[in-house]
Structure formats: C-alpha cells, structure tokens
PDB file of C-alpha atoms in Angstrom:
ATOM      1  CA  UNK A  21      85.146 -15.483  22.233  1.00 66.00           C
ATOM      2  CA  UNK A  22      86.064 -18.774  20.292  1.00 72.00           C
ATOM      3  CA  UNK A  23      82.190 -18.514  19.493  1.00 75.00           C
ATOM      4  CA  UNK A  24      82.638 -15.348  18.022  1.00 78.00           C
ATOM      5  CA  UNK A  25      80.119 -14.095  20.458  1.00 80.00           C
ATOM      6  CA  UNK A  26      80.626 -10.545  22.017  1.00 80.00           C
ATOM      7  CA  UNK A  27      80.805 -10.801  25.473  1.00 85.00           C
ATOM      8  CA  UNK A  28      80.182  -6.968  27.203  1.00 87.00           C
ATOM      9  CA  UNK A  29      81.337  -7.817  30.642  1.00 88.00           C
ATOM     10  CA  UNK A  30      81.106 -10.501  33.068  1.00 93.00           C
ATOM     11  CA  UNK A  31      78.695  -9.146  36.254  1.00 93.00           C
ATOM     12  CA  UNK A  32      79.957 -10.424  39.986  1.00 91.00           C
ATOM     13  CA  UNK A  33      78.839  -9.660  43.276  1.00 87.00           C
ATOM     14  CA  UNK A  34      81.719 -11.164  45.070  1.00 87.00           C
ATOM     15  CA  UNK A  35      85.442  -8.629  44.960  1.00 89.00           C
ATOM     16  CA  UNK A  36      86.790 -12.120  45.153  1.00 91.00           C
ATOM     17  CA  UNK A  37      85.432 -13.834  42.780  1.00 90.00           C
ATOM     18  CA  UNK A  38      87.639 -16.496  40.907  1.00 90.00           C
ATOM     19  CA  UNK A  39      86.015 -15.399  37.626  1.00 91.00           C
ATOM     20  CA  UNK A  40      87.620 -11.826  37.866  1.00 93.00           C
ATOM     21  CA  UNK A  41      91.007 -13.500  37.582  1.00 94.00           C
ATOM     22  CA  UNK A  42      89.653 -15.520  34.902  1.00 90.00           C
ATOM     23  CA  UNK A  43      88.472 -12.352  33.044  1.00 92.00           C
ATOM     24  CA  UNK A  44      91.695 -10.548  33.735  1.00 94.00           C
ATOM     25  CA  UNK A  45      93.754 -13.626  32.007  1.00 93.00           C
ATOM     26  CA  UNK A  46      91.135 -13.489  29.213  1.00 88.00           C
ATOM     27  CA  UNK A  47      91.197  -9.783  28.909  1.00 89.00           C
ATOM     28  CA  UNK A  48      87.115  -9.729  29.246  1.00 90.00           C
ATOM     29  CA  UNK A  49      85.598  -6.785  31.042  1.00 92.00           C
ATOM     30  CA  UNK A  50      84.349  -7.583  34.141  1.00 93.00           C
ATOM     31  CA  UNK A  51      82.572  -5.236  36.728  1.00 93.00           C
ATOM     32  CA  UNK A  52      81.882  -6.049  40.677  1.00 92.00           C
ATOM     33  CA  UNK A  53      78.223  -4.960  41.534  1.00 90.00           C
ATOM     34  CA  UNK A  54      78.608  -5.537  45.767  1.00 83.00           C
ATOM     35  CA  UNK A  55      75.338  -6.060  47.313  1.00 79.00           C
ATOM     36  CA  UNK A  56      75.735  -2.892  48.920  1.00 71.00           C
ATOM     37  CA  UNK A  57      75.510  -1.786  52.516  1.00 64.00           C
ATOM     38  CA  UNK A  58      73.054   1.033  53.912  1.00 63.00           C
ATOM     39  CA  UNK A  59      74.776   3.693  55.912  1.00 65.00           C
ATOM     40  CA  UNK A  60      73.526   3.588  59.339  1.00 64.00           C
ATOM     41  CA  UNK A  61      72.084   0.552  58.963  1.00 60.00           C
ATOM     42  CA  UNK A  62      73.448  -3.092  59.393  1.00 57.00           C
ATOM     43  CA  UNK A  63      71.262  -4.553  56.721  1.00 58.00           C
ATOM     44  CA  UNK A  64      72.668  -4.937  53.232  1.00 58.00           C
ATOM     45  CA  UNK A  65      70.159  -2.984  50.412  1.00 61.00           C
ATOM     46  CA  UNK A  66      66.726  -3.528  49.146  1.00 76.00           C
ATOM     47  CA  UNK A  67      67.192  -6.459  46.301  1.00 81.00           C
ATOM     48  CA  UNK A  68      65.290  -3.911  44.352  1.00 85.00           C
ATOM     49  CA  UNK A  69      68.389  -1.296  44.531  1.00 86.00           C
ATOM     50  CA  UNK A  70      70.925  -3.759  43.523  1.00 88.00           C
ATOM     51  CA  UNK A  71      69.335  -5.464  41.056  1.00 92.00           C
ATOM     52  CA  UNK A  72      68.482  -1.669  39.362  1.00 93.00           C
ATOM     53  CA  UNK A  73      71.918  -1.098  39.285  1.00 91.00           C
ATOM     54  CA  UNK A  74      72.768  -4.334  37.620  1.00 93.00           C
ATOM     55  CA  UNK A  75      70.134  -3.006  34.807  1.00 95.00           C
ATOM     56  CA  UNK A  76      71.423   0.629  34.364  1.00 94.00           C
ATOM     57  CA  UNK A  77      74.908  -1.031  33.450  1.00 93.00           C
ATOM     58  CA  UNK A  78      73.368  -3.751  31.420  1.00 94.00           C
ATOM     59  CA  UNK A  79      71.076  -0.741  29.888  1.00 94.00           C
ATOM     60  CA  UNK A  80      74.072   1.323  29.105  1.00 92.00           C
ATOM     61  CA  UNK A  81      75.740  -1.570  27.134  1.00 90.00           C
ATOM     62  CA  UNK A  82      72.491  -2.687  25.307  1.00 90.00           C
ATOM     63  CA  UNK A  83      72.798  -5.868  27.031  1.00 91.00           C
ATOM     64  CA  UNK A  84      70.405  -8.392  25.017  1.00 88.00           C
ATOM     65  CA  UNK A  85      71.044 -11.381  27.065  1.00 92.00           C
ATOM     66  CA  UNK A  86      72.098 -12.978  30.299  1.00 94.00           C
ATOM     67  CA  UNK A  87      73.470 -16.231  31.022  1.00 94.00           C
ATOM     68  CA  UNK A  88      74.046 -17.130  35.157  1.00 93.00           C
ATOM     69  CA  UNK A  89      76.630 -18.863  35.826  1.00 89.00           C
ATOM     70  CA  UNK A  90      77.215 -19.319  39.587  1.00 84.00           C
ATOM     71  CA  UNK A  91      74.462 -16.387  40.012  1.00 84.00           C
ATOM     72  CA  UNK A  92      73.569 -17.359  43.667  1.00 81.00           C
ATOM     73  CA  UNK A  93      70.760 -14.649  44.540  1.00 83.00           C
ATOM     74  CA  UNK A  94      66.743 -15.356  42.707  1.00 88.00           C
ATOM     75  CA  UNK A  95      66.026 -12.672  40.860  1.00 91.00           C
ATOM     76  CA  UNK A  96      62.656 -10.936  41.143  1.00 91.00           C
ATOM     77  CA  UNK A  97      60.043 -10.912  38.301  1.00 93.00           C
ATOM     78  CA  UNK A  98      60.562  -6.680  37.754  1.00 93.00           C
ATOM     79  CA  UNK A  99      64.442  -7.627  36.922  1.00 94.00           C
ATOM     80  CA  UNK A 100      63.141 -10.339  34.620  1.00 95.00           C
ATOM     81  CA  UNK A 101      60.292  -8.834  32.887  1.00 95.00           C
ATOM     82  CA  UNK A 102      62.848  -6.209  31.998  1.00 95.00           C
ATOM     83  CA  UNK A 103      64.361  -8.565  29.472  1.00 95.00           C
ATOM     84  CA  UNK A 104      61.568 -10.078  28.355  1.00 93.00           C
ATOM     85  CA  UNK A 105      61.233 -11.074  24.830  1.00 90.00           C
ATOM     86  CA  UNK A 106      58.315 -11.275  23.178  1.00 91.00           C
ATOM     87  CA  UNK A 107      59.353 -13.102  20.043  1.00 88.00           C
ATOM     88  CA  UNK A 108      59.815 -16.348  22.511  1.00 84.00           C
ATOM     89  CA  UNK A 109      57.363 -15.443  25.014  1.00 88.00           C
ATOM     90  CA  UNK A 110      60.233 -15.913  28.219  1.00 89.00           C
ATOM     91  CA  UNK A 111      62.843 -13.433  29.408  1.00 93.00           C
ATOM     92  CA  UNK A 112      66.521 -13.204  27.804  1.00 95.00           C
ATOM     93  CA  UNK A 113      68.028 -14.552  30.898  1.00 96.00           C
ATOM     94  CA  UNK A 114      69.465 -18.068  31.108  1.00 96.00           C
ATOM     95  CA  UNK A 115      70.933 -20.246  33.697  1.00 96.00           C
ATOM     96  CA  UNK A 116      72.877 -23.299  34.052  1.00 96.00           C
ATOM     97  CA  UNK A 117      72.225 -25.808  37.062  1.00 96.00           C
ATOM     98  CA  UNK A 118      73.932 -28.622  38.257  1.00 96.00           C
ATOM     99  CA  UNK A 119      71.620 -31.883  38.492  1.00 97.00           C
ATOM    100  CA  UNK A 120      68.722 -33.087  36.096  1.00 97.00           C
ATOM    101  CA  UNK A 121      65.878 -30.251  37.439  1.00 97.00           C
ATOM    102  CA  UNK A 122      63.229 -30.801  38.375  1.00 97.00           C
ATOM    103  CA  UNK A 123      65.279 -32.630  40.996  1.00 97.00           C
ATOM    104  CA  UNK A 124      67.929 -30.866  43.457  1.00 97.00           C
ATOM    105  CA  UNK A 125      67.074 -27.144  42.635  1.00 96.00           C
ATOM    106  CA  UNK A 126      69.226 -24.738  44.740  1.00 94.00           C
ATOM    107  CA  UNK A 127      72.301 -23.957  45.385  1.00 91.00           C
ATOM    108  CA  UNK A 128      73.247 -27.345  46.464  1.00 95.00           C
ATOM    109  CA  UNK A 129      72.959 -29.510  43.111  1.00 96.00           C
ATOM    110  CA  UNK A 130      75.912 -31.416  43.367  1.00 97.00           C
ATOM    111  CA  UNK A 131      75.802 -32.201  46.743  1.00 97.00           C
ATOM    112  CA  UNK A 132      71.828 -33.240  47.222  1.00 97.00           C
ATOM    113  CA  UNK A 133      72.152 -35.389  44.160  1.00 97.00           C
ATOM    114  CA  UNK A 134      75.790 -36.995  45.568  1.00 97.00           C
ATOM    115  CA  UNK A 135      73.789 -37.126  49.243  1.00 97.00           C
ATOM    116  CA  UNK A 136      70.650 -38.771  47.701  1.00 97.00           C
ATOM    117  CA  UNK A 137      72.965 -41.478  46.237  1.00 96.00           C
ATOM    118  CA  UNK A 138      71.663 -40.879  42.466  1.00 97.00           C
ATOM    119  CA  UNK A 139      73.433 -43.327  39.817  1.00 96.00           C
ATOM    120  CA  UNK A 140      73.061 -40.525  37.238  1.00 96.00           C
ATOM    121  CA  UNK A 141      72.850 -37.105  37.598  1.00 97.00           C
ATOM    122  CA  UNK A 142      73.291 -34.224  35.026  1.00 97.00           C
ATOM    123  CA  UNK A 143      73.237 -30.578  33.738  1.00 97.00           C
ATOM    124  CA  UNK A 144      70.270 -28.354  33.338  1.00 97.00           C
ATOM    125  CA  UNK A 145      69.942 -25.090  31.503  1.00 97.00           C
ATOM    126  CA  UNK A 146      66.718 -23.510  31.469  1.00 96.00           C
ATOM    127  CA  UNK A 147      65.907 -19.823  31.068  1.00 95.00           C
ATOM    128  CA  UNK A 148      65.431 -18.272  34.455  1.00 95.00           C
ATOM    129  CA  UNK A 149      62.011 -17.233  36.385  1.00 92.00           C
ATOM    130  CA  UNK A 150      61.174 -16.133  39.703  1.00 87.00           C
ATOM    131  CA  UNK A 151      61.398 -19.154  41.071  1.00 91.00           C
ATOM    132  CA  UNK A 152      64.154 -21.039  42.444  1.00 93.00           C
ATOM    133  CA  UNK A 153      65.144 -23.582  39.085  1.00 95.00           C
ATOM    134  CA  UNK A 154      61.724 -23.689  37.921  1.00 95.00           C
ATOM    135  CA  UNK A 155      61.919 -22.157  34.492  1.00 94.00           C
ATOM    136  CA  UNK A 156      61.867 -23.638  31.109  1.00 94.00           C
ATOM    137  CA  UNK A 157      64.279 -26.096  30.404  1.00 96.00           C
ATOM    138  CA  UNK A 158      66.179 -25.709  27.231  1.00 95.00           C
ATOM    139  CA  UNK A 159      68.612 -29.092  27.543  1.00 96.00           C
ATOM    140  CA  UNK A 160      69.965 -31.546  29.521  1.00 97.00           C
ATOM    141  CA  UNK A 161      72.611 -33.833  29.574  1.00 97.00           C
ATOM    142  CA  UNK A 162      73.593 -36.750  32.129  1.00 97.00           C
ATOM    143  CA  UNK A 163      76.692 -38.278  33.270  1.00 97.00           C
ATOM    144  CA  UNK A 164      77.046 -41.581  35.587  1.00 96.00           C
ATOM    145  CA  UNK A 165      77.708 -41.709  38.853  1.00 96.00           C
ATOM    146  CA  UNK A 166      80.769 -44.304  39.386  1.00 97.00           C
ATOM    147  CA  UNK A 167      80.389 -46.360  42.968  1.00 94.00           C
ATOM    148  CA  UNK A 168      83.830 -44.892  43.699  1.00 96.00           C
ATOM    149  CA  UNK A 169      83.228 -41.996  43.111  1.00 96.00           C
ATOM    150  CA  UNK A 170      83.776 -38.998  45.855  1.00 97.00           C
ATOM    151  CA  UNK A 171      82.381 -35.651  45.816  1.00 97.00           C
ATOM    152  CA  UNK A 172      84.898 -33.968  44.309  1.00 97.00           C
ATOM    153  CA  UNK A 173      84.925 -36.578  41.628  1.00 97.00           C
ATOM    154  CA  UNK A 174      81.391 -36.777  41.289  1.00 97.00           C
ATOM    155  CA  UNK A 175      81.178 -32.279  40.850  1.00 97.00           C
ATOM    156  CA  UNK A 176      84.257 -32.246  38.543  1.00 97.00           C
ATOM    157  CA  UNK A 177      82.588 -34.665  35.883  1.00 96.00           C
ATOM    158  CA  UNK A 178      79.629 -32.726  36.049  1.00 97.00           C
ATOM    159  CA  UNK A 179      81.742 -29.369  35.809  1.00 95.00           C
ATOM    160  CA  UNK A 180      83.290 -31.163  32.836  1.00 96.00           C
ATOM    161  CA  UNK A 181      79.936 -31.435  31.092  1.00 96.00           C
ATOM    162  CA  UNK A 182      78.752 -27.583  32.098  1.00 95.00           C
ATOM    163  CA  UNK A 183      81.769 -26.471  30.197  1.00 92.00           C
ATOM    164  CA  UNK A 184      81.087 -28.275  27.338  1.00 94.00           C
ATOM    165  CA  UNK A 185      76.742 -28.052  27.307  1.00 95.00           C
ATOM    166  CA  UNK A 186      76.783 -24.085  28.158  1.00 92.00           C
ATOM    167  CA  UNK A 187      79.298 -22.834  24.948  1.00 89.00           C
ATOM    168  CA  UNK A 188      76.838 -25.013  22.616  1.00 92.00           C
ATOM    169  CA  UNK A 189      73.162 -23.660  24.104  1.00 92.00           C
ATOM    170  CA  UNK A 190      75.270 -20.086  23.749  1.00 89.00           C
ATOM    171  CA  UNK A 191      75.739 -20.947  19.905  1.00 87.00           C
ATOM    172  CA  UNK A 192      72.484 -22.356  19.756  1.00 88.00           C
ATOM    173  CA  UNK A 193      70.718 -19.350  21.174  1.00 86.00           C
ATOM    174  CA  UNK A 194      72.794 -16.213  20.003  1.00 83.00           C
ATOM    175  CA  UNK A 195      73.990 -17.412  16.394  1.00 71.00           C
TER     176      UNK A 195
END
C-alpha cells in the first residue's frame, strides 16, 4: 500500500496462517484456499483442483501478477503458463527465496545455508517455474554471516533484507 500498489487479496492455504492476522491489522483482503480433502477418501485433492480454484478467484479479480511469499507447494507448468506474459517471455508469477540460488533451493534456505556453515548468504527473487527455485533470477542481495551468530540470528537478518529487497523488485516490476 505505501507503494501505491493495489493489492486484491493475499492467497493462503493454511486457516492459521500468521499473515491473515497481518491482513486483518492491515485491512487487506485475504482468502484461505485449504488444500481440500476428498470425501471418502483420505487423500487430500488432485494439485490440479486446487490450484484451478486458486485461478478462478485470481480470474475473477483480473489478477495480473503473483508474488510467493512463504508459498510452500511447486506449482505445475498449466498454473504457470496461465499467467504467462508474452511481452517478457516468463510467467507473471514471482517468488522470493531465502539464500543466494542456485545454492540451498527448498524450503529449507536458511537452515542448509546456516548447516553448510556459509560466511555469506543472501536473498533471491526470481520469477517462478516448474521447478523447485530454478527460475530466472531477477536480484540478489547478501548479508554476512557473524561467527556468533545462531539460527535465529542468522534467519532474522536475512528476514530483515526480504522485507526490504521484495517492496523494491514490487516497485521495480509493477510501476
């Protein structure tokens, strides 16, 4: 919002969610999109299903783009290839990533680049593909690793820098 970028709801998977309280303080529309349960059946629905549904209410708001934030599911190629954009020749759909990609992809950044001992890691965002953090990256930006560092303070300075990288490849891309 301080961007002056319209924001047409935030998309979770999780009822619990700390970003739906964050929403709710900010007063940004937010909608829960479970990964849904089959009747009769133990397994949770096709990918397919759920990410259709995701697209019908993205469809019904003219959605243009998508930026992942803590998105923890890959999404398939049909999903992306529905936001393609020809103009740029990749998909409308970004991502942010914690560590330098190509190295610690997953959901693990933090950790695997803390575990591995790095003495800098950073902040990826790339637009996303089919892959697991393989798409095109669109900027980095590093931050030390201190030798007293823990975990927690190790994640928090890198949190620090998502929080300030994401708002300005936001203005860069949609202004």
């Amino acid at each position: 919002k301080e961007l002056g970028i319209n924001v047409k709801y935030v998309i979770t998977d999780n009822r619990n969610a700390g970003v739906i309280e964050r929403c709710k303080k900010l007063n940004t529309p937010y909608r829960v999109v479970s990964f849904m349960r089959i009747p009769g059946n133990t397994y949770a629905e096709d990918k397919s299903i759920h990410e259709q549904r995701i697209i019908n209410l993205l469809d019904e708001e003219d959605v243009g783009w998508i930026f992942l934030a803590g998105y923890m599911r890959i999404l398939s190629q049909s999903f992306l290839d529905h936001f393609y954009n020809p103009i740029t020749n990749q998909n409308n759909v970004i991502n942010i990533h914690p560590s330098l990609l190509p190295k610690f992809p997953g959901k693990k950044g933090y950790f695997d680049a803390y575990s591995a001992n790095v003495q800098e890691s950073g902040i990826t965002v790339h637009y996303v593909d089919s892959g697991i953090d393989t798409g095109a990256i669109i900027a980095q930006e590093k931050f030390k690793r201190f030798e007293e560092d823990t975990l927690e303070d190790f994640s928090s300075r890198g949190l620090a820098l998502e929080h300030k990288l994401y708002p300005e490849i936001l203005e860069k891309v949609l202004l």
